[in-house]
C-alpha cells in the first residue's frame, strides 16, 4: 500500500500549502476516512497507480506557477477519483 500512502501524503502536502491549521485538521480526518474506504477497493494499488502521473502533473503546474490551471486539473482529478472510488466496490472502476 506504499503507493496509497504516498498518494495520501501528496494530498496532505497540497492542503498544507494553504497554511491553515484548521484546514489541515479537516484534511486529516478526511484522509483517514479515505484510507478506510480504500480497503473496499478490489485493487487499491491499481487505483492509486492511475493517479501517480496526475500527481506529478499537478506538482509541475504548481512549481511553474500555473495555479489556475492546477486548480482546474485538481477539480477534475477529485471528480474522477470520487467516481472511481464509489464505483470500485461494485466492480465498476479500478
PDB file of N, CA and C in Angstrom:
ATOM      1  N   UNK A   1       0.820  -1.198   0.000  1.00  0.00           N
ATOM      2  CA  UNK A   1       0.000   0.000   0.000  1.00  0.00           C
ATOM      3  C   UNK A   1       0.866   1.266   0.000  1.00  0.00           C
ATOM      4  N   UNK A   2       2.117   1.114  -0.398  1.00  0.00           N
ATOM      5  CA  UNK A   2       3.035   2.255  -0.417  1.00  0.00           C
ATOM      6  C   UNK A   2       2.570   3.350  -1.359  1.00  0.00           C
ATOM      7  N   UNK A   3       2.030   2.966  -2.512  1.00  0.00           N
ATOM      8  CA  UNK A   3       1.564   3.968  -3.463  1.00  0.00           C
ATOM      9  C   UNK A   3       0.376   4.731  -2.868  1.00  0.00           C
ATOM     10  N   UNK A   4      -0.500   4.051  -2.140  1.00  0.00           N
ATOM     11  CA  UNK A   4      -1.625   4.709  -1.491  1.00  0.00           C
ATOM     12  C   UNK A   4      -1.169   5.676  -0.420  1.00  0.00           C
ATOM     13  N   UNK A   5      -0.182   5.269   0.364  1.00  0.00           N
ATOM     14  CA  UNK A   5       0.366   6.138   1.400  1.00  0.00           C
ATOM     15  C   UNK A   5       1.002   7.374   0.776  1.00  0.00           C
ATOM     16  N   UNK A   6       1.745   7.181  -0.300  1.00  0.00           N
ATOM     17  CA  UNK A   6       2.372   8.308  -0.995  1.00  0.00           C
ATOM     18  C   UNK A   6       1.318   9.243  -1.584  1.00  0.00           C
ATOM     19  N   UNK A   7       0.244   8.656  -2.114  1.00  0.00           N
ATOM     20  CA  UNK A   7      -0.826   9.466  -2.688  1.00  0.00           C
ATOM     21  C   UNK A   7      -1.496  10.320  -1.611  1.00  0.00           C
ATOM     22  N   UNK A   8      -1.779   9.723  -0.470  1.00  0.00           N
ATOM     23  CA  UNK A   8      -2.391  10.488   0.620  1.00  0.00           C
ATOM     24  C   UNK A   8      -1.445  11.581   1.120  1.00  0.00           C
ATOM     25  N   UNK A   9      -0.158  11.276   1.175  1.00  0.00           N
ATOM     26  CA  UNK A   9       0.820  12.288   1.602  1.00  0.00           C
ATOM     27  C   UNK A   9       0.860  13.450   0.612  1.00  0.00           C
ATOM     28  N   UNK A  10       0.755  13.135  -0.670  1.00  0.00           N
ATOM     29  CA  UNK A  10       0.725  14.184  -1.690  1.00  0.00           C
ATOM     30  C   UNK A  10      -0.440  15.138  -1.417  1.00  0.00           C
ATOM     31  N   UNK A  11      -1.601  14.583  -1.139  1.00  0.00           N
ATOM     32  CA  UNK A  11      -2.763  15.425  -0.881  1.00  0.00           C
ATOM     33  C   UNK A  11      -2.642  16.171   0.447  1.00  0.00           C
ATOM     34  N   UNK A  12      -2.037  15.545   1.429  1.00  0.00           N
ATOM     35  CA  UNK A  12      -1.774  16.214   2.709  1.00  0.00           C
ATOM     36  C   UNK A  12      -0.877  17.437   2.453  1.00  0.00           C
ATOM     37  N   UNK A  13       0.133  17.246   1.620  1.00  0.00           N
ATOM     38  CA  UNK A  13       1.056  18.341   1.300  1.00  0.00           C
ATOM     39  C   UNK A  13       0.368  19.453   0.505  1.00  0.00           C
ATOM     40  N   UNK A  14      -0.545  19.075  -0.400  1.00  0.00           N
ATOM     41  CA  UNK A  14      -1.297  20.088  -1.144  1.00  0.00           C
ATOM     42  C   UNK A  14      -2.110  20.957  -0.187  1.00  0.00           C
ATOM     43  N   UNK A  15      -2.796  20.316   0.736  1.00  0.00           N
ATOM     44  CA  UNK A  15      -3.615  21.052   1.699  1.00  0.00           C
ATOM     45  C   UNK A  15      -2.730  21.952   2.559  1.00  0.00           C
ATOM     46  N   UNK A  16      -1.560  21.463   2.915  1.00  0.00           N
ATOM     47  CA  UNK A  16      -0.653  22.237   3.764  1.00  0.00           C
ATOM     48  C   UNK A  16      -0.208  23.543   3.109  1.00  0.00           C
ATOM     49  N   UNK A  17      -0.274  23.603   1.783  1.00  0.00           N
ATOM     50  CA  UNK A  17       0.100  24.840   1.095  1.00  0.00           C
ATOM     51  C   UNK A  17      -0.787  26.016   1.511  1.00  0.00           C
ATOM     52  N   UNK A  18      -1.984  25.734   1.993  1.00  0.00           N
ATOM     53  CA  UNK A  18      -2.890  26.790   2.445  1.00  0.00           C
ATOM     54  C   UNK A  18      -2.437  27.390   3.772  1.00  0.00           C
ATOM     55  N   UNK A  19      -1.565  26.686   4.467  1.00  0.00           N
ATOM     56  CA  UNK A  19      -1.046  27.154   5.761  1.00  0.00           C
ATOM     57  C   UNK A  19      -2.168  27.484   6.746  1.00  0.00           C
ATOM     58  N   UNK A  20      -3.111  26.566   6.819  1.00  0.00           N
ATOM     59  CA  UNK A  20      -4.251  26.745   7.720  1.00  0.00           C
ATOM     60  C   UNK A  20      -4.353  25.519   8.627  1.00  0.00           C
ATOM     61  N   UNK A  21      -4.059  25.678   9.915  1.00  0.00           N
ATOM     62  CA  UNK A  21      -4.177  24.537  10.829  1.00  0.00           C
ATOM     63  C   UNK A  21      -5.573  23.921  10.816  1.00  0.00           C
ATOM     64  N   UNK A  22      -6.593  24.747  10.685  1.00  0.00           N
ATOM     65  CA  UNK A  22      -7.963  24.221  10.653  1.00  0.00           C
ATOM     66  C   UNK A  22      -8.179  23.347   9.409  1.00  0.00           C
ATOM     67  N   UNK A  23      -7.727  23.823   8.260  1.00  0.00           N
ATOM     68  CA  UNK A  23      -7.851  23.045   7.024  1.00  0.00           C
ATOM     69  C   UNK A  23      -7.037  21.761   7.128  1.00  0.00           C
ATOM     70  N   UNK A  24      -5.869  21.838   7.737  1.00  0.00           N
ATOM     71  CA  UNK A  24      -5.052  20.638   7.942  1.00  0.00           C
ATOM     72  C   UNK A  24      -5.806  19.603   8.775  1.00  0.00           C
ATOM     73  N   UNK A  25      -6.489  20.053   9.824  1.00  0.00           N
ATOM     74  CA  UNK A  25      -7.245  19.134  10.681  1.00  0.00           C
ATOM     75  C   UNK A  25      -8.395  18.478   9.929  1.00  0.00           C
ATOM     76  N   UNK A  26      -9.119  19.262   9.155  1.00  0.00           N
ATOM     77  CA  UNK A  26     -10.227  18.713   8.369  1.00  0.00           C
ATOM     78  C   UNK A  26      -9.685  17.695   7.361  1.00  0.00           C
ATOM     79  N   UNK A  27      -8.590  18.039   6.704  1.00  0.00           N
ATOM     80  CA  UNK A  27      -7.988  17.136   5.717  1.00  0.00           C
ATOM     81  C   UNK A  27      -7.532  15.839   6.374  1.00  0.00           C
ATOM     82  N   UNK A  28      -6.962  15.922   7.557  1.00  0.00           N
ATOM     83  CA  UNK A  28      -6.500  14.708   8.249  1.00  0.00           C
ATOM     84  C   UNK A  28      -7.652  13.749   8.503  1.00  0.00           C
ATOM     85  N   UNK A  29      -8.793  14.279   8.929  1.00  0.00           N
ATOM     86  CA  UNK A  29      -9.966  13.421   9.162  1.00  0.00           C
ATOM     87  C   UNK A  29     -10.454  12.805   7.856  1.00  0.00           C
ATOM     88  N   UNK A  30     -10.511  13.615   6.816  1.00  0.00           N
ATOM     89  CA  UNK A  30     -10.950  13.119   5.518  1.00  0.00           C
ATOM     90  C   UNK A  30      -9.991  12.055   4.981  1.00  0.00           C
ATOM     91  N   UNK A  31      -8.707  12.296   5.084  1.00  0.00           N
ATOM     92  CA  UNK A  31      -7.725  11.331   4.590  1.00  0.00           C
ATOM     93  C   UNK A  31      -7.789  10.023   5.377  1.00  0.00           C
ATOM     94  N   UNK A  32      -8.071  10.104   6.668  1.00  0.00           N
ATOM     95  CA  UNK A  32      -8.226   8.878   7.467  1.00  0.00           C
ATOM     96  C   UNK A  32      -9.442   8.079   6.982  1.00  0.00           C
ATOM     97  N   UNK A  33     -10.525   8.774   6.690  1.00  0.00           N
ATOM     98  CA  UNK A  33     -11.717   8.088   6.175  1.00  0.00           C
ATOM     99  C   UNK A  33     -11.456   7.504   4.791  1.00  0.00           C
ATOM    100  N   UNK A  34     -10.714   8.218   3.980  1.00  0.00           N
ATOM    101  CA  UNK A  34     -10.385   7.697   2.649  1.00  0.00           C
ATOM    102  C   UNK A  34      -9.538   6.430   2.741  1.00  0.00           C
ATOM    103  N   UNK A  35      -8.597   6.433   3.670  1.00  0.00           N
ATOM    104  CA  UNK A  35      -7.760   5.244   3.839  1.00  0.00           C
ATOM    105  C   UNK A  35      -8.634   4.028   4.146  1.00  0.00           C
ATOM    106  N   UNK A  36      -9.647   4.211   4.974  1.00  0.00           N
ATOM    107  CA  UNK A  36     -10.581   3.115   5.268  1.00  0.00           C
ATOM    108  C   UNK A  36     -11.367   2.710   4.018  1.00  0.00           C
ATOM    109  N   UNK A  37     -11.791   3.700   3.243  1.00  0.00           N
ATOM    110  CA  UNK A  37     -12.554   3.400   2.022  1.00  0.00           C
ATOM    111  C   UNK A  37     -11.714   2.614   1.021  1.00  0.00           C
ATOM    112  N   UNK A  38     -10.429   2.848   1.006  1.00  0.00           N
ATOM    113  CA  UNK A  38      -9.565   2.148   0.058  1.00  0.00           C
ATOM    114  C   UNK A  38      -9.547   0.640   0.314  1.00  0.00           C
ATOM    115  N   UNK A  39      -9.864   0.237   1.538  1.00  0.00           N
ATOM    116  CA  UNK A  39      -9.902  -1.199   1.835  1.00  0.00           C
ATOM    117  C   UNK A  39     -11.068  -1.899   1.141  1.00  0.00           C
ATOM    118  N   UNK A  40     -12.064  -1.127   0.705  1.00  0.00           N
ATOM    119  CA  UNK A  40     -13.205  -1.709  -0.014  1.00  0.00           C
ATOM    120  C   UNK A  40     -12.926  -1.853  -1.512  1.00  0.00           C
ATOM    121  N   UNK A  41     -11.827  -1.285  -1.961  1.00  0.00           N
ATOM    122  CA  UNK A  41     -11.465  -1.323  -3.378  1.00  0.00           C
ATOM    123  C   UNK A  41     -10.751  -2.640  -3.683  1.00  0.00           C
ATOM    124  N   UNK A  42     -11.183  -3.343  -4.738  1.00  0.00           N
ATOM    125  CA  UNK A  42     -10.554  -4.630  -5.065  1.00  0.00           C
ATOM    126  C   UNK A  42      -9.042  -4.546  -5.287  1.00  0.00           C
ATOM    127  N   UNK A  43      -8.567  -3.484  -5.904  1.00  0.00           N
ATOM    128  CA  UNK A  43      -7.132  -3.336  -6.163  1.00  0.00           C
ATOM    129  C   UNK A  43      -6.691  -1.908  -5.855  1.00  0.00           C
ATOM    130  N   UNK A  44      -6.425  -1.629  -4.570  1.00  0.00           N
ATOM    131  CA  UNK A  44      -6.034  -0.257  -4.213  1.00  0.00           C
ATOM    132  C   UNK A  44      -4.779   0.221  -4.936  1.00  0.00           C
ATOM    133  N   UNK A  45      -3.809  -0.680  -5.136  1.00  0.00           N
ATOM    134  CA  UNK A  45      -2.580  -0.270  -5.824  1.00  0.00           C
ATOM    135  C   UNK A  45      -2.889   0.207  -7.240  1.00  0.00           C
ATOM    136  N   UNK A  46      -3.744  -0.534  -7.927  1.00  0.00           N
ATOM    137  CA  UNK A  46      -4.107  -0.136  -9.281  1.00  0.00           C
ATOM    138  C   UNK A  46      -4.866   1.185  -9.276  1.00  0.00           C
ATOM    139  N   UNK A  47      -5.748   1.350  -8.311  1.00  0.00           N
ATOM    140  CA  UNK A  47      -6.496   2.601  -8.201  1.00  0.00           C
ATOM    141  C   UNK A  47      -5.542   3.776  -8.028  1.00  0.00           C
ATOM    142  N   UNK A  48      -4.625   3.662  -7.088  1.00  0.00           N
ATOM    143  CA  UNK A  48      -3.688   4.762  -6.818  1.00  0.00           C
ATOM    144  C   UNK A  48      -2.716   4.966  -7.967  1.00  0.00           C
ATOM    145  N   UNK A  49      -2.284   3.895  -8.584  1.00  0.00           N
ATOM    146  CA  UNK A  49      -1.290   3.994  -9.654  1.00  0.00           C
ATOM    147  C   UNK A  49      -1.800   4.838 -10.815  1.00  0.00           C
ATOM    148  N   UNK A  50      -3.104   4.826 -11.032  1.00  0.00           N
ATOM    149  CA  UNK A  50      -3.648   5.622 -12.139  1.00  0.00           C
ATOM    150  C   UNK A  50      -3.513   7.120 -11.892  1.00  0.00           C
ATOM    151  N   UNK A  51      -3.255   7.506 -10.656  1.00  0.00           N
ATOM    152  CA  UNK A  51      -3.181   8.930 -10.319  1.00  0.00           C
ATOM    153  C   UNK A  51      -1.751   9.434 -10.114  1.00  0.00           C
ATOM    154  N   UNK A  52      -0.778   8.552 -10.156  1.00  0.00           N
ATOM    155  CA  UNK A  52       0.616   8.973  -9.936  1.00  0.00           C
ATOM    156  C   UNK A  52       1.033  10.027 -10.951  1.00  0.00           C
ATOM    157  N   UNK A  53       0.769   9.782 -12.218  1.00  0.00           N
ATOM    158  CA  UNK A  53       1.125  10.751 -13.253  1.00  0.00           C
ATOM    159  C   UNK A  53       0.379  12.065 -13.097  1.00  0.00           C
ATOM    160  N   UNK A  54      -0.855  11.964 -12.658  1.00  0.00           N
ATOM    161  CA  UNK A  54      -1.636  13.187 -12.459  1.00  0.00           C
ATOM    162  C   UNK A  54      -1.091  13.987 -11.283  1.00  0.00           C
ATOM    163  N   UNK A  55      -0.622  13.292 -10.250  1.00  0.00           N
ATOM    164  CA  UNK A  55       0.017  13.987  -9.126  1.00  0.00           C
ATOM    165  C   UNK A  55       1.227  14.762  -9.630  1.00  0.00           C
ATOM    166  N   UNK A  56       2.009  14.103 -10.458  1.00  0.00           N
ATOM    167  CA  UNK A  56       3.218  14.745 -10.997  1.00  0.00           C
ATOM    168  C   UNK A  56       2.848  15.972 -11.831  1.00  0.00           C
ATOM    169  N   UNK A  57       1.804  15.824 -12.636  1.00  0.00           N
ATOM    170  CA  UNK A  57       1.345  16.946 -13.450  1.00  0.00           C
ATOM    171  C   UNK A  57       0.897  18.128 -12.605  1.00  0.00           C
ATOM    172  N   UNK A  58       0.182  17.848 -11.528  1.00  0.00           N
ATOM    173  CA  UNK A  58      -0.238  18.916 -10.615  1.00  0.00           C
ATOM    174  C   UNK A  58       0.970  19.600  -9.977  1.00  0.00           C
ATOM    175  N   UNK A  59       1.905  18.794  -9.536  1.00  0.00           N
ATOM    176  CA  UNK A  59       3.114  19.352  -8.930  1.00  0.00           C
ATOM    177  C   UNK A  59       3.853  20.247  -9.919  1.00  0.00           C
ATOM    178  N   UNK A  60       4.003  19.779 -11.146  1.00  0.00           N
ATOM    179  CA  UNK A  60       4.692  20.576 -12.166  1.00  0.00           C
ATOM    180  C   UNK A  60       3.989  21.909 -12.401  1.00  0.00           C
ATOM    181  N   UNK A  61       2.657  21.890 -12.441  1.00  0.00           N
ATOM    182  CA  UNK A  61       1.912  23.138 -12.625  1.00  0.00           C
ATOM    183  C   UNK A  61       2.128  24.087 -11.453  1.00  0.00           C
ATOM    184  N   UNK A  62       2.100  23.554 -10.243  1.00  0.00           N
ATOM    185  CA  UNK A  62       2.297  24.400  -9.067  1.00  0.00           C
ATOM    186  C   UNK A  62       3.699  24.996  -9.036  1.00  0.00           C
ATOM    187  N   UNK A  63       4.689  24.169  -9.305  1.00  0.00           N
ATOM    188  CA  UNK A  63       6.072  24.654  -9.319  1.00  0.00           C
ATOM    189  C   UNK A  63       6.249  25.719 -10.400  1.00  0.00           C
ATOM    190  N   UNK A  64       5.545  25.538 -11.517  1.00  0.00           N
ATOM    191  CA  UNK A  64       5.623  26.500 -12.614  1.00  0.00           C
ATOM    192  C   UNK A  64       4.756  27.735 -12.423  1.00  0.00           C
ATOM    193  N   UNK A  65       4.049  27.811 -11.292  1.00  0.00           N
ATOM    194  CA  UNK A  65       3.235  28.980 -11.007  1.00  0.00           C
ATOM    195  C   UNK A  65       1.916  29.027 -11.764  1.00  0.00           C
ATOM    196  N   UNK A  66       1.530  27.929 -12.364  1.00  0.00           N
ATOM    197  CA  UNK A  66       0.275  27.875 -13.125  1.00  0.00           C
ATOM    198  C   UNK A  66      -0.865  27.435 -12.202  1.00  0.00           C
ATOM    199  N   UNK A  67      -1.218  28.305 -11.263  1.00  0.00           N
ATOM    200  CA  UNK A  67      -2.146  27.963 -10.193  1.00  0.00           C
ATOM    201  C   UNK A  67      -3.583  27.754 -10.672  1.00  0.00           C
ATOM    202  N   UNK A  68      -4.044  28.576 -11.600  1.00  0.00           N
ATOM    203  CA  UNK A  68      -5.413  28.406 -12.099  1.00  0.00           C
ATOM    204  C   UNK A  68      -5.554  27.088 -12.853  1.00  0.00           C
ATOM    205  N   UNK A  69      -4.576  26.768 -13.673  1.00  0.00           N
ATOM    206  CA  UNK A  69      -4.604  25.511 -14.409  1.00  0.00           C
ATOM    207  C   UNK A  69      -4.518  24.334 -13.434  1.00  0.00           C
ATOM    208  N   UNK A  70      -3.695  24.470 -12.413  1.00  0.00           N
ATOM    209  CA  UNK A  70      -3.578  23.413 -11.399  1.00  0.00           C
ATOM    210  C   UNK A  70      -4.905  23.225 -10.676  1.00  0.00           C
ATOM    211  N   UNK A  71      -5.579  24.319 -10.356  1.00  0.00           N
ATOM    212  CA  UNK A  71      -6.870  24.238  -9.659  1.00  0.00           C
ATOM    213  C   UNK A  71      -7.900  23.521 -10.532  1.00  0.00           C
ATOM    214  N   UNK A  72      -7.916  23.836 -11.810  1.00  0.00           N
ATOM    215  CA  UNK A  72      -8.855  23.188 -12.727  1.00  0.00           C
ATOM    216  C   UNK A  72      -8.561  21.694 -12.826  1.00  0.00           C
ATOM    217  N   UNK A  73      -7.287  21.354 -12.967  1.00  0.00           N
ATOM    218  CA  UNK A  73      -6.923  19.946 -13.062  1.00  0.00           C
ATOM    219  C   UNK A  73      -7.199  19.204 -11.758  1.00  0.00           C
ATOM    220  N   UNK A  74      -6.993  19.855 -10.623  1.00  0.00           N
ATOM    221  CA  UNK A  74      -7.279  19.222  -9.342  1.00  0.00           C
ATOM    222  C   UNK A  74      -8.770  18.952  -9.200  1.00  0.00           C
ATOM    223  N   UNK A  75      -9.590  19.883  -9.639  1.00  0.00           N
ATOM    224  CA  UNK A  75     -11.039  19.679  -9.595  1.00  0.00           C
ATOM    225  C   UNK A  75     -11.437  18.450 -10.412  1.00  0.00           C
ATOM    226  N   UNK A  76     -10.900  18.333 -11.623  1.00  0.00           N
ATOM    227  CA  UNK A  76     -11.180  17.172 -12.471  1.00  0.00           C
ATOM    228  C   UNK A  76     -10.668  15.889 -11.818  1.00  0.00           C
ATOM    229  N   UNK A  77      -9.486  15.963 -11.266  1.00  0.00           N
ATOM    230  CA  UNK A  77      -8.846  14.834 -10.584  1.00  0.00           C
ATOM    231  C   UNK A  77      -9.741  14.332  -9.452  1.00  0.00           C
ATOM    232  N   UNK A  78     -10.227  15.267  -8.628  1.00  0.00           N
ATOM    233  CA  UNK A  78     -11.050  14.878  -7.489  1.00  0.00           C
ATOM    234  C   UNK A  78     -12.385  14.286  -7.932  1.00  0.00           C
ATOM    235  N   UNK A  79     -12.966  14.831  -8.987  1.00  0.00           N
ATOM    236  CA  UNK A  79     -14.210  14.270  -9.518  1.00  0.00           C
ATOM    237  C   UNK A  79     -13.978  12.858 -10.049  1.00  0.00           C
ATOM    238  N   UNK A  80     -12.889  12.670 -10.788  1.00  0.00           N
ATOM    239  CA  UNK A  80     -12.565  11.345 -11.333  1.00  0.00           C
ATOM    240  C   UNK A  80     -12.289  10.342 -10.216  1.00  0.00           C
ATOM    241  N   UNK A  81     -11.528  10.768  -9.216  1.00  0.00           N
ATOM    242  CA  UNK A  81     -11.185   9.844  -8.136  1.00  0.00           C
ATOM    243  C   UNK A  81     -12.413   9.477  -7.306  1.00  0.00           C
ATOM    244  N   UNK A  82     -13.328  10.414  -7.114  1.00  0.00           N
ATOM    245  CA  UNK A  82     -14.564  10.111  -6.402  1.00  0.00           C
ATOM    246  C   UNK A  82     -15.377   9.071  -7.179  1.00  0.00           C
ATOM    247  N   UNK A  83     -15.504   9.270  -8.477  1.00  0.00           N
ATOM    248  CA  UNK A  83     -16.239   8.309  -9.306  1.00  0.00           C
ATOM    249  C   UNK A  83     -15.575   6.936  -9.259  1.00  0.00           C
ATOM    250  N   UNK A  84     -14.254   6.896  -9.331  1.00  0.00           N
ATOM    251  CA  UNK A  84     -13.530   5.615  -9.266  1.00  0.00           C
ATOM    252  C   UNK A  84     -13.744   4.942  -7.922  1.00  0.00           C
ATOM    253  N   UNK A  85     -13.643   5.704  -6.864  1.00  0.00           N
ATOM    254  CA  UNK A  85     -13.762   5.133  -5.525  1.00  0.00           C
ATOM    255  C   UNK A  85     -15.192   4.651  -5.249  1.00  0.00           C
ATOM    256  N   UNK A  86     -16.179   5.407  -5.658  1.00  0.00           N
ATOM    257  CA  UNK A  86     -17.562   4.999  -5.436  1.00  0.00           C
ATOM    258  C   UNK A  86     -17.955   3.809  -6.300  1.00  0.00           C
ATOM    259  N   UNK A  87     -17.392   3.707  -7.478  1.00  0.00           N
ATOM    260  CA  UNK A  87     -17.714   2.596  -8.366  1.00  0.00           C
ATOM    261  C   UNK A  87     -16.933   1.337  -8.077  1.00  0.00           C
ATOM    262  N   UNK A  88     -15.809   1.454  -7.417  1.00  0.00           N
ATOM    263  CA  UNK A  88     -14.921   0.307  -7.197  1.00  0.00           C
ATOM    264  C   UNK A  88     -15.549  -0.846  -6.424  1.00  0.00           C
ATOM    265  N   UNK A  89     -16.270  -0.612  -5.329  1.00  0.00           N
ATOM    266  CA  UNK A  89     -16.835  -1.736  -4.602  1.00  0.00           C
ATOM    267  C   UNK A  89     -17.851  -2.548  -5.419  1.00  0.00           C
ATOM    268  N   UNK A  90     -18.437  -1.919  -6.426  1.00  0.00           N
ATOM    269  CA  UNK A  90     -19.388  -2.621  -7.285  1.00  0.00           C
ATOM    270  C   UNK A  90     -18.711  -3.193  -8.524  1.00  0.00           C
ATOM    271  N   UNK A  91     -17.405  -3.054  -8.600  1.00  0.00           N
ATOM    272  CA  UNK A  91     -16.669  -3.579  -9.745  1.00  0.00           C
ATOM    273  C   UNK A  91     -16.771  -2.707 -10.980  1.00  0.00           C
ATOM    274  N   UNK A  92     -17.190  -1.462 -10.825  1.00  0.00           N
ATOM    275  CA  UNK A  92     -17.361  -0.569 -11.962  1.00  0.00           C
ATOM    276  C   UNK A  92     -16.109   0.221 -12.294  1.00  0.00           C
ATOM    277  N   UNK A  93     -15.158   0.221 -11.395  1.00  0.00           N
ATOM    278  CA  UNK A  93     -13.939   1.012 -11.627  1.00  0.00           C
ATOM    279  C   UNK A  93     -12.746   0.158 -11.256  1.00  0.00           C
ATOM    280  N   UNK A  94     -11.609   0.811 -11.218  1.00  0.00           N
ATOM    281  CA  UNK A  94     -10.343   0.144 -10.938  1.00  0.00           C
ATOM    282  C   UNK A  94     -10.379  -0.574  -9.614  1.00  0.00           C
TER     283      UNK A  94
END
